[in-house]
Amino acid sequence: AQLIGVFTDGDLRRALDKTINIHETVIDDVMNTQFTCIESHKLAAEALAVMEDKKINGLVVATADKQIEGALNMHDLLRAGVL
């Protein structure tokens, strides 16, 4: 599957701040299509640098043509001893 957007806890908080009805709003209307991802051949330290630079807690891991391979968050880096 090709990645077209993400929906994070931050996106949820922003949506709730706009007082949308989460029971009637489709994800297309609230997902972020300008997301940050990292290719799987990059180093974990590079992923950490991206997250720190963008002030985000997670990244989608994808191929160059945005085929989803997985996801990575700060907790994963902590468990791996990168942090």
Short mmCIF file of the N, C-alpha and C atoms (twelve columns), coordinates in Angstrom:
data_MODEL
# 
_entry.id   MODEL 
# 
loop_
_atom_site.group_PDB 
_atom_site.id 
_atom_site.type_symbol 
_atom_site.label_atom_id 
_atom_site.label_alt_id 
_atom_site.label_comp_id 
_atom_site.label_asym_id 
_atom_site.label_seq_id 
_atom_site.Cartn_x 
_atom_site.Cartn_y 
_atom_site.Cartn_z 
_atom_site.pdbx_PDB_model_num 
ATOM 1   N N  . ALA A 1  0.830   -1.190 0.000  1 
ATOM 2   C CA . ALA A 1  0.000   0.000  0.000  1 
ATOM 3   C C  . ALA A 1  0.872   1.251  0.000  1 
ATOM 4   N N  . GLN A 2  0.488   2.210  -0.792 1 
ATOM 5   C CA . GLN A 2  1.231   3.469  -0.836 1 
ATOM 6   C C  . GLN A 2  0.673   4.422  0.208  1 
ATOM 7   N N  . LEU A 3  1.583   5.070  0.913  1 
ATOM 8   C CA . LEU A 3  1.207   5.990  1.981  1 
ATOM 9   C C  . LEU A 3  0.717   7.313  1.398  1 
ATOM 10  N N  . ILE A 4  -0.478  7.732  1.804  1 
ATOM 11  C CA . ILE A 4  -1.022  9.012  1.325  1 
ATOM 12  C C  . ILE A 4  -1.234  10.018 2.444  1 
ATOM 13  N N  . GLY A 5  -1.133  9.566  3.697  1 
ATOM 14  C CA . GLY A 5  -1.307  10.474 4.812  1 
ATOM 15  C C  . GLY A 5  -1.150  9.760  6.134  1 
ATOM 16  N N  . VAL A 6  -1.048  10.541 7.190  1 
ATOM 17  C CA . VAL A 6  -0.970  9.990  8.543  1 
ATOM 18  C C  . VAL A 6  -1.924  10.756 9.444  1 
ATOM 19  N N  . PHE A 7  -2.285  10.118 10.546 1 
ATOM 20  C CA . PHE A 7  -3.144  10.741 11.544 1 
ATOM 21  C C  . PHE A 7  -2.545  10.414 12.899 1 
ATOM 22  N N  . THR A 8  -2.016  11.419 13.563 1 
ATOM 23  C CA . THR A 8  -1.320  11.232 14.829 1 
ATOM 24  C C  . THR A 8  -2.170  11.703 15.997 1 
ATOM 25  N N  . ASP A 9  -1.671  11.466 17.207 1 
ATOM 26  C CA . ASP A 9  -2.380  11.978 18.377 1 
ATOM 27  C C  . ASP A 9  -2.430  13.502 18.345 1 
ATOM 28  N N  . GLY A 10 -1.396  14.141 17.807 1 
ATOM 29  C CA . GLY A 10 -1.413  15.601 17.657 1 
ATOM 30  C C  . GLY A 10 -2.486  16.053 16.698 1 
ATOM 31  N N  . ASP A 11 -2.669  15.307 15.599 1 
ATOM 32  C CA . ASP A 11 -3.741  15.618 14.648 1 
ATOM 33  C C  . ASP A 11 -5.101  15.476 15.328 1 
ATOM 34  N N  . LEU A 12 -5.244  14.449 16.151 1 
ATOM 35  C CA . LEU A 12 -6.500  14.264 16.879 1 
ATOM 36  C C  . LEU A 12 -6.770  15.437 17.818 1 
ATOM 37  N N  . ARG A 13 -5.759  15.858 18.561 1 
ATOM 38  C CA . ARG A 13 -5.945  16.998 19.478 1 
ATOM 39  C C  . ARG A 13 -6.342  18.261 18.709 1 
ATOM 40  N N  . ARG A 14 -5.669  18.512 17.574 1 
ATOM 41  C CA . ARG A 14 -6.004  19.694 16.775 1 
ATOM 42  C C  . ARG A 14 -7.430  19.596 16.223 1 
ATOM 43  N N  . ALA A 15 -7.830  18.406 15.811 1 
ATOM 44  C CA . ALA A 15 -9.189  18.220 15.298 1 
ATOM 45  C C  . ALA A 15 -10.219 18.466 16.391 1 
ATOM 46  N N  . LEU A 16 -9.942  17.966 17.588 1 
ATOM 47  C CA . LEU A 16 -10.882 18.166 18.693 1 
ATOM 48  C C  . LEU A 16 -10.945 19.633 19.105 1 
ATOM 49  N N  . ASP A 17 -9.827  20.348 18.971 1 
ATOM 50  C CA . ASP A 17 -9.827  21.783 19.259 1 
ATOM 51  C C  . ASP A 17 -10.757 22.541 18.311 1 
ATOM 52  N N  . LYS A 18 -10.937 21.996 17.106 1 
ATOM 53  C CA . LYS A 18 -11.828 22.628 16.124 1 
ATOM 54  C C  . LYS A 18 -13.275 22.206 16.347 1 
ATOM 55  N N  . THR A 19 -13.500 21.434 17.375 1 
ATOM 56  C CA . THR A 19 -14.815 20.909 17.755 1 
ATOM 57  C C  . THR A 19 -15.511 20.153 16.613 1 
ATOM 58  N N  . ILE A 20 -14.750 19.321 15.915 1 
ATOM 59  C CA . ILE A 20 -15.380 18.469 14.901 1 
ATOM 60  C C  . ILE A 20 -16.074 17.308 15.591 1 
ATOM 61  N N  . ASN A 21 -17.010 16.723 14.905 1 
ATOM 62  C CA . ASN A 21 -17.672 15.533 15.410 1 
ATOM 63  C C  . ASN A 21 -16.876 14.327 14.920 1 
ATOM 64  N N  . ILE A 22 -16.123 13.688 15.827 1 
ATOM 65  C CA . ILE A 22 -15.271 12.578 15.401 1 
ATOM 66  C C  . ILE A 22 -16.070 11.355 14.973 1 
ATOM 67  N N  . HIS A 23 -17.361 11.324 15.278 1 
ATOM 68  C CA . HIS A 23 -18.201 10.207 14.882 1 
ATOM 69  C C  . HIS A 23 -18.729 10.368 13.458 1 
ATOM 70  N N  . GLU A 24 -18.586 11.552 12.887 1 
ATOM 71  C CA . GLU A 24 -19.094 11.804 11.535 1 
ATOM 72  C C  . GLU A 24 -18.014 12.255 10.559 1 
ATOM 73  N N  . THR A 25 -16.827 12.623 11.055 1 
ATOM 74  C CA . THR A 25 -15.762 13.138 10.201 1 
ATOM 75  C C  . THR A 25 -14.938 11.988 9.651  1 
ATOM 76  N N  . VAL A 26 -14.711 11.995 8.344  1 
ATOM 77  C CA . VAL A 26 -13.888 10.940 7.727  1 
ATOM 78  C C  . VAL A 26 -12.409 11.298 7.871  1 
ATOM 79  N N  . ILE A 27 -11.570 10.295 7.918  1 
ATOM 80  C CA . ILE A 27 -10.142 10.494 8.156  1 
ATOM 81  C C  . ILE A 27 -9.506  11.348 7.060  1 
ATOM 82  N N  . ASP A 28 -9.999  11.273 5.834  1 
ATOM 83  C CA . ASP A 28 -9.474  12.115 4.749  1 
ATOM 84  C C  . ASP A 28 -9.520  13.601 5.099  1 
ATOM 85  N N  . ASP A 29 -10.515 13.983 5.905  1 
ATOM 86  C CA . ASP A 29 -10.684 15.387 6.255  1 
ATOM 87  C C  . ASP A 29 -9.739  15.862 7.352  1 
ATOM 88  N N  . VAL A 30 -9.129  14.938 8.077  1 
ATOM 89  C CA . VAL A 30 -8.290  15.341 9.199  1 
ATOM 90  C C  . VAL A 30 -6.870  14.790 9.147  1 
ATOM 91  N N  . MET A 31 -6.577  13.889 8.215  1 
ATOM 92  C CA . MET A 31 -5.228  13.330 8.145  1 
ATOM 93  C C  . MET A 31 -4.264  14.356 7.563  1 
ATOM 94  N N  . ASN A 32 -3.015  14.158 7.870  1 
ATOM 95  C CA . ASN A 32 -1.960  15.046 7.406  1 
ATOM 96  C C  . ASN A 32 -1.305  14.430 6.173  1 
ATOM 97  N N  . THR A 33 -1.406  15.117 5.048  1 
ATOM 98  C CA . THR A 33 -0.789  14.601 3.822  1 
ATOM 99  C C  . THR A 33 0.639   15.115 3.632  1 
ATOM 100 N N  . GLN A 34 1.062   16.027 4.484  1 
ATOM 101 C CA . GLN A 34 2.429   16.559 4.452  1 
ATOM 102 C C  . GLN A 34 3.214   15.948 5.614  1 
ATOM 103 N N  . PHE A 35 3.378   14.647 5.594  1 
ATOM 104 C CA . PHE A 35 3.989   13.910 6.676  1 
ATOM 105 C C  . PHE A 35 5.491   13.732 6.453  1 
ATOM 106 N N  . THR A 36 6.164   13.356 7.515  1 
ATOM 107 C CA . THR A 36 7.587   13.076 7.453  1 
ATOM 108 C C  . THR A 36 7.789   11.573 7.533  1 
ATOM 109 N N  . CYS A 37 8.616   11.050 6.645  1 
ATOM 110 C CA . CYS A 37 8.944   9.633  6.709  1 
ATOM 111 C C  . CYS A 37 10.446  9.462  6.492  1 
ATOM 112 N N  . ILE A 38 10.922  8.276  6.738  1 
ATOM 113 C CA . ILE A 38 12.336  7.979  6.571  1 
ATOM 114 C C  . ILE A 38 12.450  6.635  5.851  1 
ATOM 115 N N  . GLU A 39 13.462  6.507  5.015  1 
ATOM 116 C CA . GLU A 39 13.681  5.256  4.296  1 
ATOM 117 C C  . GLU A 39 14.369  4.247  5.209  1 
ATOM 118 N N  . SER A 40 14.050  2.986  5.016  1 
ATOM 119 C CA . SER A 40 14.494  1.936  5.930  1 
ATOM 120 C C  . SER A 40 16.006  1.716  5.924  1 
ATOM 121 N N  . HIS A 41 16.708  2.171  4.923  1 
ATOM 122 C CA . HIS A 41 18.166  1.976  4.908  1 
ATOM 123 C C  . HIS A 41 18.911  3.040  5.719  1 
ATOM 124 N N  . LYS A 42 18.192  4.025  6.236  1 
ATOM 125 C CA . LYS A 42 18.813  5.083  7.047  1 
ATOM 126 C C  . LYS A 42 19.147  4.545  8.439  1 
ATOM 127 N N  . LEU A 43 20.107  5.172  9.094  1 
ATOM 128 C CA . LEU A 43 20.503  4.781  10.440 1 
ATOM 129 C C  . LEU A 43 19.481  5.256  11.472 1 
ATOM 130 N N  . ALA A 44 19.405  4.525  12.587 1 
ATOM 131 C CA . ALA A 44 18.508  4.917  13.670 1 
ATOM 132 C C  . ALA A 44 18.850  6.310  14.186 1 
ATOM 133 N N  . ALA A 45 20.129  6.637  14.221 1 
ATOM 134 C CA . ALA A 45 20.548  7.974  14.666 1 
ATOM 135 C C  . ALA A 45 20.018  9.052  13.728 1 
ATOM 136 N N  . GLU A 46 19.917  8.730  12.439 1 
ATOM 137 C CA . GLU A 46 19.351  9.685  11.486 1 
ATOM 138 C C  . GLU A 46 17.859  9.884  11.751 1 
ATOM 139 N N  . ALA A 47 17.168  8.811  12.085 1 
ATOM 140 C CA . ALA A 47 15.743  8.921  12.408 1 
ATOM 141 C C  . ALA A 47 15.564  9.799  13.638 1 
ATOM 142 N N  . LEU A 48 16.404  9.603  14.645 1 
ATOM 143 C CA . LEU A 48 16.347  10.427 15.846 1 
ATOM 144 C C  . LEU A 48 16.576  11.895 15.509 1 
ATOM 145 N N  . ALA A 49 17.549  12.173 14.662 1 
ATOM 146 C CA . ALA A 49 17.832  13.560 14.273 1 
ATOM 147 C C  . ALA A 49 16.636  14.184 13.562 1 
ATOM 148 N N  . VAL A 50 15.982  13.422 12.703 1 
ATOM 149 C CA . VAL A 50 14.799  13.924 11.995 1 
ATOM 150 C C  . VAL A 50 13.692  14.242 12.988 1 
ATOM 151 N N  . MET A 51 13.451  13.323 13.932 1 
ATOM 152 C CA . MET A 51 12.389  13.541 14.924 1 
ATOM 153 C C  . MET A 51 12.692  14.762 15.794 1 
ATOM 154 N N  . GLU A 52 13.941  14.910 16.196 1 
ATOM 155 C CA . GLU A 52 14.298  16.074 17.012 1 
ATOM 156 C C  . GLU A 52 14.154  17.364 16.212 1 
ATOM 157 N N  . ASP A 53 14.596  17.338 14.959 1 
ATOM 158 C CA . ASP A 53 14.519  18.526 14.108 1 
ATOM 159 C C  . ASP A 53 13.077  18.948 13.849 1 
ATOM 160 N N  . LYS A 54 12.216  17.969 13.587 1 
ATOM 161 C CA . LYS A 54 10.809  18.248 13.266 1 
ATOM 162 C C  . LYS A 54 9.928   18.347 14.513 1 
ATOM 163 N N  . LYS A 55 10.522  18.038 15.676 1 
ATOM 164 C CA . LYS A 55 9.769   18.035 16.937 1 
ATOM 165 C C  . LYS A 55 8.561   17.097 16.867 1 
ATOM 166 N N  . ILE A 56 8.846   15.875 16.409 1 
ATOM 167 C CA . ILE A 56 7.817   14.844 16.325 1 
ATOM 168 C C  . ILE A 56 8.296   13.613 17.079 1 
ATOM 169 N N  . ASN A 57 7.365   12.740 17.432 1 
ATOM 170 C CA . ASN A 57 7.695   11.557 18.217 1 
ATOM 171 C C  . ASN A 57 7.714   10.267 17.423 1 
ATOM 172 N N  . GLY A 58 7.374   10.337 16.151 1 
ATOM 173 C CA . GLY A 58 7.341   9.119  15.356 1 
ATOM 174 C C  . GLY A 58 7.532   9.389  13.882 1 
ATOM 175 N N  . LEU A 59 7.927   8.337  13.187 1 
ATOM 176 C CA . LEU A 59 8.143   8.415  11.746 1 
ATOM 177 C C  . LEU A 59 7.576   7.178  11.072 1 
ATOM 178 N N  . VAL A 60 7.070   7.363  9.893  1 
ATOM 179 C CA . VAL A 60 6.721   6.237  9.043  1 
ATOM 180 C C  . VAL A 60 8.006   5.810  8.337  1 
ATOM 181 N N  . VAL A 61 8.218   4.507  8.256  1 
ATOM 182 C CA . VAL A 61 9.362   3.966  7.530  1 
ATOM 183 C C  . VAL A 61 8.834   3.469  6.192  1 
ATOM 184 N N  . ALA A 62 9.435   3.974  5.110  1 
ATOM 185 C CA . ALA A 62 8.908   3.663  3.785  1 
ATOM 186 C C  . ALA A 62 10.040  3.546  2.771  1 
ATOM 187 N N  . THR A 63 9.708   2.989  1.628  1 
ATOM 188 C CA . THR A 63 10.648  2.928  0.517  1 
ATOM 189 C C  . THR A 63 10.693  4.300  -0.156 1 
ATOM 190 N N  . ALA A 64 11.598  4.456  -1.112 1 
ATOM 191 C CA . ALA A 64 11.731  5.727  -1.823 1 
ATOM 192 C C  . ALA A 64 10.436  6.118  -2.524 1 
ATOM 193 N N  . ASP A 65 9.655   5.140  -2.959 1 
ATOM 194 C CA . ASP A 65 8.390   5.454  -3.634 1 
ATOM 195 C C  . ASP A 65 7.198   5.390  -2.672 1 
ATOM 196 N N  . LYS A 66 7.492   5.552  -1.367 1 
ATOM 197 C CA . LYS A 66 6.495   5.669  -0.300 1 
ATOM 198 C C  . LYS A 66 5.651   4.414  -0.090 1 
ATOM 199 N N  . GLN A 67 6.244   3.253  -0.323 1 
ATOM 200 C CA . GLN A 67 5.589   2.004  0.051  1 
ATOM 201 C C  . GLN A 67 5.883   1.770  1.524  1 
ATOM 202 N N  . ILE A 68 4.864   1.592  2.321  1 
ATOM 203 C CA . ILE A 68 5.006   1.465  3.768  1 
ATOM 204 C C  . ILE A 68 5.778   0.205  4.127  1 
ATOM 205 N N  . GLU A 69 6.772   0.384  5.001  1 
ATOM 206 C CA . GLU A 69 7.511   -0.759 5.530  1 
ATOM 207 C C  . GLU A 69 7.308   -0.902 7.035  1 
ATOM 208 N N  . GLY A 70 6.955   0.179  7.701  1 
ATOM 209 C CA . GLY A 70 6.752   0.115  9.138  1 
ATOM 210 C C  . GLY A 70 6.626   1.493  9.731  1 
ATOM 211 N N  . ALA A 71 6.790   1.551  11.045 1 
ATOM 212 C CA . ALA A 71 6.723   2.814  11.765 1 
ATOM 213 C C  . ALA A 71 7.729   2.756  12.904 1 
ATOM 214 N N  . LEU A 72 8.184   3.910  13.314 1 
ATOM 215 C CA . LEU A 72 9.198   4.035  14.350 1 
ATOM 216 C C  . LEU A 72 8.823   5.191  15.253 1 
ATOM 217 N N  . ASN A 73 8.963   5.005  16.570 1 
ATOM 218 C CA . ASN A 73 8.722   6.127  17.470 1 
ATOM 219 C C  . ASN A 73 9.849   6.226  18.494 1 
ATOM 220 N N  . MET A 74 9.794   7.276  19.291 1 
ATOM 221 C CA . MET A 74 10.848  7.518  20.280 1 
ATOM 222 C C  . MET A 74 11.008  6.348  21.235 1 
ATOM 223 N N  . HIS A 75 9.907   5.685  21.594 1 
ATOM 224 C CA . HIS A 75 9.981   4.544  22.506 1 
ATOM 225 C C  . HIS A 75 10.799  3.413  21.898 1 
ATOM 226 N N  . ASP A 76 10.668  3.213  20.590 1 
ATOM 227 C CA . ASP A 76 11.470  2.196  19.914 1 
ATOM 228 C C  . ASP A 76 12.955  2.522  20.025 1 
ATOM 229 N N  . LEU A 77 13.284  3.805  19.834 1 
ATOM 230 C CA . LEU A 77 14.683  4.227  19.925 1 
ATOM 231 C C  . LEU A 77 15.212  4.098  21.348 1 
ATOM 232 N N  . LEU A 78 14.376  4.390  22.333 1 
ATOM 233 C CA . LEU A 78 14.772  4.228  23.737 1 
ATOM 234 C C  . LEU A 78 15.061  2.757  24.044 1 
ATOM 235 N N  . ARG A 79 14.162  1.875  23.624 1 
ATOM 236 C CA . ARG A 79 14.342  0.436  23.870 1 
ATOM 237 C C  . ARG A 79 15.598  -0.090 23.188 1 
ATOM 238 N N  . ALA A 80 15.923  0.462  22.033 1 
ATOM 239 C CA . ALA A 80 17.096  0.006  21.285 1 
ATOM 240 C C  . ALA A 80 18.390  0.627  21.806 1 
ATOM 241 N N  . GLY A 81 18.270  1.576  22.731 1 
ATOM 242 C CA . GLY A 81 19.457  2.210  23.295 1 
ATOM 243 C C  . GLY A 81 20.045  3.308  22.425 1 
ATOM 244 N N  . VAL A 82 19.287  3.776  21.462 1 
ATOM 245 C CA . VAL A 82 19.755  4.852  20.582 1 
ATOM 246 C C  . VAL A 82 19.761  6.182  21.335 1 
ATOM 247 N N  . LEU A 83 18.824  6.353  22.246 1 
ATOM 248 C CA . LEU A 83 18.713  7.556  23.064 1 
ATOM 249 C C  . LEU A 83 19.432  7.396  24.371 1 
# 
